[in-house]
Short mmCIF file of C-alpha atoms in Angstrom, two decimals:
data_model
loop_
_atom_site.label_atom_id
_atom_site.label_comp_id
_atom_site.label_asym_id
_atom_site.label_seq_id
_atom_site.Cartn_x
_atom_site.Cartn_y
_atom_site.Cartn_z
CA UNK A 21 179.68 60.24 85.11
CA UNK A 22 178.57 58.33 82.05
CA UNK A 23 177.85 55.19 84.03
CA UNK A 24 175.11 57.13 85.84
CA UNK A 25 173.14 57.05 82.61
CA UNK A 26 173.47 53.30 82.12
CA UNK A 27 169.98 52.52 83.54
CA UNK A 28 168.47 54.97 81.03
CA UNK A 29 170.30 53.24 78.20
CA UNK A 30 169.03 49.88 79.44
CA UNK A 31 165.51 51.28 79.56
CA UNK A 32 165.84 52.58 75.99
CA UNK A 33 167.05 49.17 74.87
CA UNK A 34 164.17 47.40 76.61
CA UNK A 35 161.62 49.82 75.14
CA UNK A 36 163.05 49.52 71.63
CA UNK A 37 163.47 45.78 71.98
CA UNK A 38 159.88 45.38 73.14
CA UNK A 39 158.59 47.28 70.11
CA UNK A 40 160.82 45.35 67.71
CA UNK A 41 159.98 41.94 69.20
CA UNK A 42 156.25 42.70 69.20
CA UNK A 43 156.35 43.66 65.52
CA UNK A 44 158.45 40.64 64.68
CA UNK A 45 156.13 38.24 66.49
CA UNK A 46 153.08 39.66 64.78
CA UNK A 47 154.75 39.23 61.39
CA UNK A 48 155.75 35.64 62.18
CA UNK A 49 152.42 34.63 63.69
CA UNK A 50 150.42 36.46 61.03
CA UNK A 51 152.03 34.61 58.18
CA UNK A 52 149.01 32.40 57.54
CA UNK A 53 146.74 35.44 57.27
CA UNK A 54 148.86 37.08 54.62
CA UNK A 55 147.36 35.07 51.77
CA UNK A 56 144.69 37.65 51.09
CA UNK A 57 141.67 37.09 48.93
CA UNK A 58 138.48 38.90 48.00
CA UNK A 59 136.46 36.99 50.56
CA UNK A 60 138.95 37.43 53.38
CA UNK A 61 139.05 41.22 52.93
CA UNK A 62 135.29 41.53 53.31
CA UNK A 63 133.66 42.52 56.59
CA UNK A 64 132.81 39.51 58.73
CA UNK A 65 129.11 38.51 58.82
CA UNK A 66 127.04 41.53 59.84
CA UNK A 67 130.03 43.91 60.20
CA UNK A 68 129.75 47.32 58.57
CA UNK A 69 131.14 47.61 55.07
CA UNK A 70 134.02 50.09 55.10
CA UNK A 71 133.03 53.29 53.31
CA UNK A 72 134.92 56.56 52.96
CA UNK A 73 138.09 57.90 54.48
CA UNK A 74 140.10 55.99 57.04
CA UNK A 75 141.22 59.23 58.70
CA UNK A 76 138.14 61.20 59.68
CA UNK A 77 138.42 64.86 60.59
CA UNK A 78 138.53 65.43 64.30
CA UNK A 79 136.40 67.78 66.32
CA UNK A 80 137.97 71.05 67.43
CA UNK A 81 137.13 70.09 71.02
CA UNK A 82 140.21 67.89 71.14
CA UNK A 83 142.33 70.86 70.15
CA UNK A 84 140.79 72.99 72.90
CA UNK A 85 141.66 70.41 75.54
CA UNK A 86 145.21 70.08 74.16
CA UNK A 87 145.67 73.85 74.19
CA UNK A 88 144.49 74.15 77.79
CA UNK A 89 146.80 71.28 78.70
CA UNK A 90 149.78 73.15 77.23
CA UNK A 91 148.92 76.30 79.17
CA UNK A 92 148.75 74.51 82.53
CA UNK A 93 151.80 72.46 81.57
CA UNK A 94 153.78 75.69 81.33
CA UNK A 95 152.50 76.60 84.79
CA UNK A 96 154.16 73.42 86.09
CA UNK A 97 157.43 74.45 84.44
CA UNK A 98 157.52 77.50 86.72
CA UNK A 99 156.19 75.66 89.76
CA UNK A 100 158.94 73.07 89.64
CA UNK A 101 162.02 75.28 90.27
CA UNK A 102 159.95 77.20 92.81
CA UNK A 103 159.21 74.02 94.76
CA UNK A 104 162.85 72.91 94.60
CA UNK A 105 164.16 76.25 95.87
CA UNK A 106 161.36 76.80 98.40
CA UNK A 107 163.43 75.73 101.44
CA UNK A 108 166.04 78.32 100.53
CA UNK A 109 163.39 81.01 100.25
CA UNK A 110 161.98 80.13 103.66
CA UNK A 111 165.40 80.01 105.29
CA UNK A 112 166.47 83.38 103.90
CA UNK A 113 163.06 84.94 104.36
CA UNK A 114 162.55 85.72 100.68
CA UNK A 115 158.81 86.04 101.03
CA UNK A 116 158.50 87.83 97.71
CA UNK A 117 158.99 84.42 96.08
CA UNK A 118 155.93 83.09 97.91
CA UNK A 119 153.72 86.04 96.96
CA UNK A 120 155.08 86.01 93.42
CA UNK A 121 154.01 82.40 92.97
CA UNK A 122 150.70 83.20 94.65
CA UNK A 123 150.12 85.93 92.06
CA UNK A 124 151.21 83.66 89.21
CA UNK A 125 148.94 80.82 90.25
CA UNK A 126 146.18 83.31 91.03
CA UNK A 127 146.22 84.79 87.54
CA UNK A 128 146.23 81.30 86.03
CA UNK A 129 143.38 80.37 88.36
CA UNK A 130 141.42 83.20 86.71
CA UNK A 131 142.20 81.58 83.37
CA UNK A 132 140.97 78.25 84.72
CA UNK A 133 137.77 79.83 86.06
CA UNK A 134 137.18 81.51 82.71
CA UNK A 135 137.59 78.22 80.84
CA UNK A 136 135.33 76.50 83.34
CA UNK A 137 132.61 79.16 83.15
CA UNK A 138 132.70 79.21 79.36
CA UNK A 139 132.19 75.45 79.37
CA UNK A 140 135.50 74.76 77.65
CA UNK A 141 135.93 71.62 79.73
CA UNK A 142 132.40 70.39 79.12
CA UNK A 143 132.42 67.83 76.36
CA UNK A 144 128.79 67.65 75.32
CA UNK A 145 127.76 70.89 73.66
CA UNK B 20 181.37 62.21 76.28
CA UNK B 21 182.39 63.71 72.98
CA UNK B 22 181.27 60.54 71.22
CA UNK B 23 177.80 60.95 72.75
CA UNK B 24 177.65 64.54 71.52
CA UNK B 25 178.30 63.44 67.95
CA UNK B 26 175.88 60.53 68.35
CA UNK B 27 173.00 62.74 69.45
CA UNK B 28 173.89 65.39 66.87
CA UNK B 29 173.73 62.72 64.19
CA UNK B 30 170.37 61.53 65.57
CA UNK B 31 169.05 65.10 65.47
CA UNK B 32 170.24 65.71 61.90
CA UNK B 33 168.87 62.38 60.68
CA UNK B 34 165.43 62.94 62.16
CA UNK B 35 165.51 66.58 61.08
CA UNK B 36 166.02 65.35 57.53
CA UNK B 37 163.16 62.92 58.13
CA UNK B 38 160.88 65.86 58.98
CA UNK B 39 161.59 67.51 55.64
CA UNK B 40 161.83 64.47 53.41
CA UNK B 41 158.85 62.49 54.68
CA UNK B 42 155.70 62.78 52.59
CA UNK B 43 153.38 61.73 55.42
CA UNK B 44 152.72 64.62 57.86
CA UNK B 45 152.35 62.27 60.85
CA UNK B 46 155.75 60.72 60.12
CA UNK B 47 157.23 64.21 59.91
CA UNK B 48 155.73 65.12 63.28
CA UNK B 49 157.09 61.99 64.95
CA UNK B 50 160.52 62.64 63.44
CA UNK B 51 160.34 66.09 65.00
CA UNK B 52 159.67 64.44 68.39
CA UNK B 53 162.83 62.35 68.04
CA UNK B 54 164.73 65.48 67.05
CA UNK B 55 163.50 67.17 70.24
CA UNK B 56 164.59 64.17 72.31
CA UNK B 57 168.06 64.39 70.76
CA UNK B 58 168.18 68.08 71.66
CA UNK B 59 167.18 67.25 75.24
CA UNK B 60 170.06 64.74 75.40
CA UNK B 61 172.46 67.45 74.25
CA UNK B 62 171.15 69.81 76.95
CA UNK B 63 171.61 67.11 79.60
CA UNK B 64 175.18 66.58 78.44
CA UNK B 65 175.81 70.28 79.02
CA UNK B 66 174.64 69.83 82.66
CA UNK B 67 171.44 71.75 81.87
CA UNK B 68 169.20 69.03 83.30
CA UNK B 69 166.24 71.32 83.88
CA UNK B 70 166.18 72.60 80.31
CA UNK B 71 166.58 69.04 79.05
CA UNK B 72 163.61 67.76 81.01
CA UNK B 73 161.52 70.80 80.05
CA UNK B 74 162.45 70.16 76.44
CA UNK B 75 160.93 66.69 76.67
CA UNK B 76 158.01 67.68 78.90
CA UNK B 77 156.85 70.77 77.01
CA UNK B 78 158.15 70.42 73.46
CA UNK B 79 158.10 66.68 72.86
CA UNK B 80 155.02 66.27 75.06
CA UNK B 81 152.75 69.26 74.76
CA UNK B 82 153.73 71.18 71.65
CA UNK B 83 153.91 68.05 69.54
CA UNK B 84 150.39 67.15 70.69
CA UNK B 85 149.28 70.46 69.21
CA UNK B 86 151.09 69.67 65.95
CA UNK B 87 149.42 66.27 65.73
CA UNK B 88 146.02 67.79 66.47
CA UNK B 89 146.52 70.35 63.70
CA UNK B 90 147.38 67.52 61.32
CA UNK B 91 144.23 65.68 62.40
CA UNK B 92 142.02 68.78 62.26
CA UNK B 93 143.18 69.90 58.84
CA UNK B 94 142.92 66.34 57.54
CA UNK B 95 146.28 66.47 55.76
CA UNK B 96 146.95 63.57 53.49
CA UNK B 97 150.28 62.20 52.44
CA UNK B 98 151.55 64.11 49.47
CA UNK B 99 151.76 61.62 46.70
CA UNK B 100 153.42 62.02 43.35
CA UNK B 101 153.71 65.76 43.53
CA UNK B 102 155.53 67.44 40.66
CA UNK B 103 158.85 68.93 41.68
CA UNK B 104 158.97 72.68 41.30
CA UNK B 105 162.45 73.20 39.84
CA UNK B 106 162.47 76.95 40.39
CA UNK B 107 161.76 76.49 44.11
CA UNK B 108 164.34 73.70 44.26
CA UNK B 109 167.00 75.94 42.71
CA UNK B 110 166.11 78.75 45.12
CA UNK B 111 166.32 76.39 48.10
CA UNK B 112 169.71 75.09 46.96
CA UNK B 113 171.08 78.63 46.59
CA UNK B 114 169.77 79.50 50.07
CA UNK B 115 171.40 76.36 51.51
CA UNK B 116 174.67 77.25 49.81
CA UNK B 117 174.58 80.76 51.31
CA UNK B 118 174.02 79.29 54.77
CA UNK B 119 176.86 76.78 54.33
CA UNK B 120 179.23 79.57 53.25
CA UNK B 121 178.14 81.67 56.22
CA UNK B 122 178.60 78.76 58.62
CA UNK B 123 182.02 78.02 57.14
CA UNK B 124 183.17 81.61 57.48
CA UNK B 125 181.95 81.75 61.10
CA UNK B 126 183.60 78.44 61.98
CA UNK B 127 186.94 79.42 60.46
CA UNK B 128 187.05 82.80 62.21
CA UNK B 129 185.77 81.50 65.57
CA UNK B 130 188.25 80.73 68.33
CA UNK B 131 186.96 77.78 70.30
CA UNK B 132 187.56 77.85 74.04
CA UNK B 133 189.19 75.11 76.08
CA UNK B 134 186.77 72.20 76.04
CA UNK B 135 188.37 70.39 78.96
CA UNK B 136 187.11 72.58 81.78
CA UNK B 137 183.76 74.23 82.17
CA UNK B 138 184.31 77.82 83.24
CA UNK B 139 181.34 78.31 85.53
CA UNK B 140 181.95 75.43 87.90
CA UNK B 141 185.29 76.14 89.62
CA UNK B 142 184.30 79.60 90.83
CA UNK B 143 181.10 78.25 92.35
CA UNK B 144 182.86 75.71 94.56
CA UNK B 145 183.88 78.36 97.05
CA UNK B 146 183.29 77.52 100.68
CA UNK B 147 181.14 80.53 101.35
CA UNK B 148 177.71 80.79 99.87
CA UNK B 149 177.29 83.91 97.76
CA UNK B 150 173.99 83.01 96.15
CA UNK B 151 172.27 81.98 99.37
CA UNK B 152 171.66 78.46 98.18
CA UNK B 153 170.76 75.48 100.32
CA UNK B 154 173.15 72.94 101.86
CA UNK B 155 172.02 70.39 99.30
CA UNK B 156 172.78 72.70 96.40
CA UNK B 157 176.21 73.53 97.83
CA UNK B 158 176.96 69.84 98.31
CA UNK B 159 176.05 69.21 94.70
CA UNK B 160 178.37 72.00 93.59
CA UNK B 161 181.17 70.59 95.72
CA UNK B 162 180.71 67.36 93.79
CA UNK B 163 181.12 69.41 90.59
CA UNK B 164 177.50 68.90 89.66
CA UNK B 165 175.46 71.87 88.63
CA UNK B 166 172.29 72.24 90.77
CA UNK B 167 170.62 73.96 87.88
CA UNK B 168 167.04 73.74 89.14
CA UNK B 169 168.08 75.49 92.37
CA UNK B 170 169.89 78.17 90.40
CA UNK B 171 166.97 78.69 88.01
CA UNK B 172 164.50 78.87 90.88
CA UNK B 173 166.65 81.20 92.93
CA UNK B 174 167.29 83.60 90.04
CA UNK B 175 163.69 83.50 88.81
CA UNK B 176 162.10 84.26 92.17
CA UNK B 177 164.60 86.81 93.46
CA UNK B 178 165.21 88.86 90.32
CA UNK B 179 162.47 88.17 87.82
CA UNK B 180 159.25 88.30 89.79
CA UNK B 181 157.59 90.92 87.63
CA UNK B 182 158.29 89.14 84.31
CA UNK B 183 156.81 86.02 85.89
CA UNK B 184 153.53 87.86 86.47
CA UNK B 185 153.66 89.09 82.88
CA UNK B 186 154.04 85.46 81.76
CA UNK B 187 150.97 84.59 83.84
CA UNK B 188 148.97 87.35 82.14
CA UNK B 189 150.18 86.11 78.76
CA UNK B 190 148.96 82.60 79.58
CA UNK B 191 145.64 84.07 80.75
CA UNK B 192 145.26 85.91 77.44
CA UNK B 193 146.08 82.76 75.47
CA UNK B 194 143.51 80.79 77.47
CA UNK B 195 140.85 83.40 76.73
CA UNK B 196 141.90 83.44 73.08
CA UNK B 197 141.68 79.70 72.58
CA UNK B 198 138.35 79.42 74.43
CA UNK B 199 136.86 82.32 72.45
CA UNK B 200 138.02 80.96 69.10
CA UNK B 201 136.97 77.37 69.57
CA UNK B 202 133.76 77.95 71.51
CA UNK B 203 132.38 80.43 69.01
CA UNK B 204 128.95 79.47 67.76
CA UNK B 205 128.64 79.35 64.00
CA UNK B 206 125.63 81.38 62.99
#
């Protein structure tokens, strides 16, 4: 049973190892650049001089897209077991499952239409 | 198997502590992601594969995106050199102590079942098919594997069709809410 998960463990190790090795290499290779000085920290030639915060506030548009993503993500959560069990529904003639999903997707399609009509997915406003 | 349970529990507790202790809100949020992943591993160990994957897909994926966006929108900075409020600290310690006492009293009075066998699996490996599941699902059960997605789908779409529609309406309302709130013109 546990050996089934061995590939996942290997993948975790590769992912973690990749991150660690990348960081390590950048530290080793960047050793010469670590002797900082006033001149080295300045912007190069005609580059902009850094002014202000390094973390600017983000537009609420990003949040809107994320929120809509979550809503349609939850739709997938219900679609997935429906798709897996669909053969059983067809075989046993449980047509209520089909119409139930039709209603579910239909109502969420209304939500999608609303968002589309309100221009929630349009970026430039 | 038991070792893995303690491993993932330790991971969850460590990263849970990281959420609280970390002064940088982004670090806290990423610790919470790792905590969710540990929880998903625990679910998968309990043969609840569907819940485990949903935990990663929805919580670690989608909900955490919302958390990060809130951090970015509110422009939270790392709390630096904040004075410790001793009154709040004392209150928190007392609350923790109460919870520990409660947990201890529950654990000492609780009779744990037999860990060796899982109760729901043997009765499902009957040769007839009471739930009307597919050949594939029955084969999986004969191999003592829980076809949890089949079971969730079957139960959801035979018994809980009306609540599903209510969920759809709830999602519709939340869509309208978020579009209304964020598309409002400031006058």
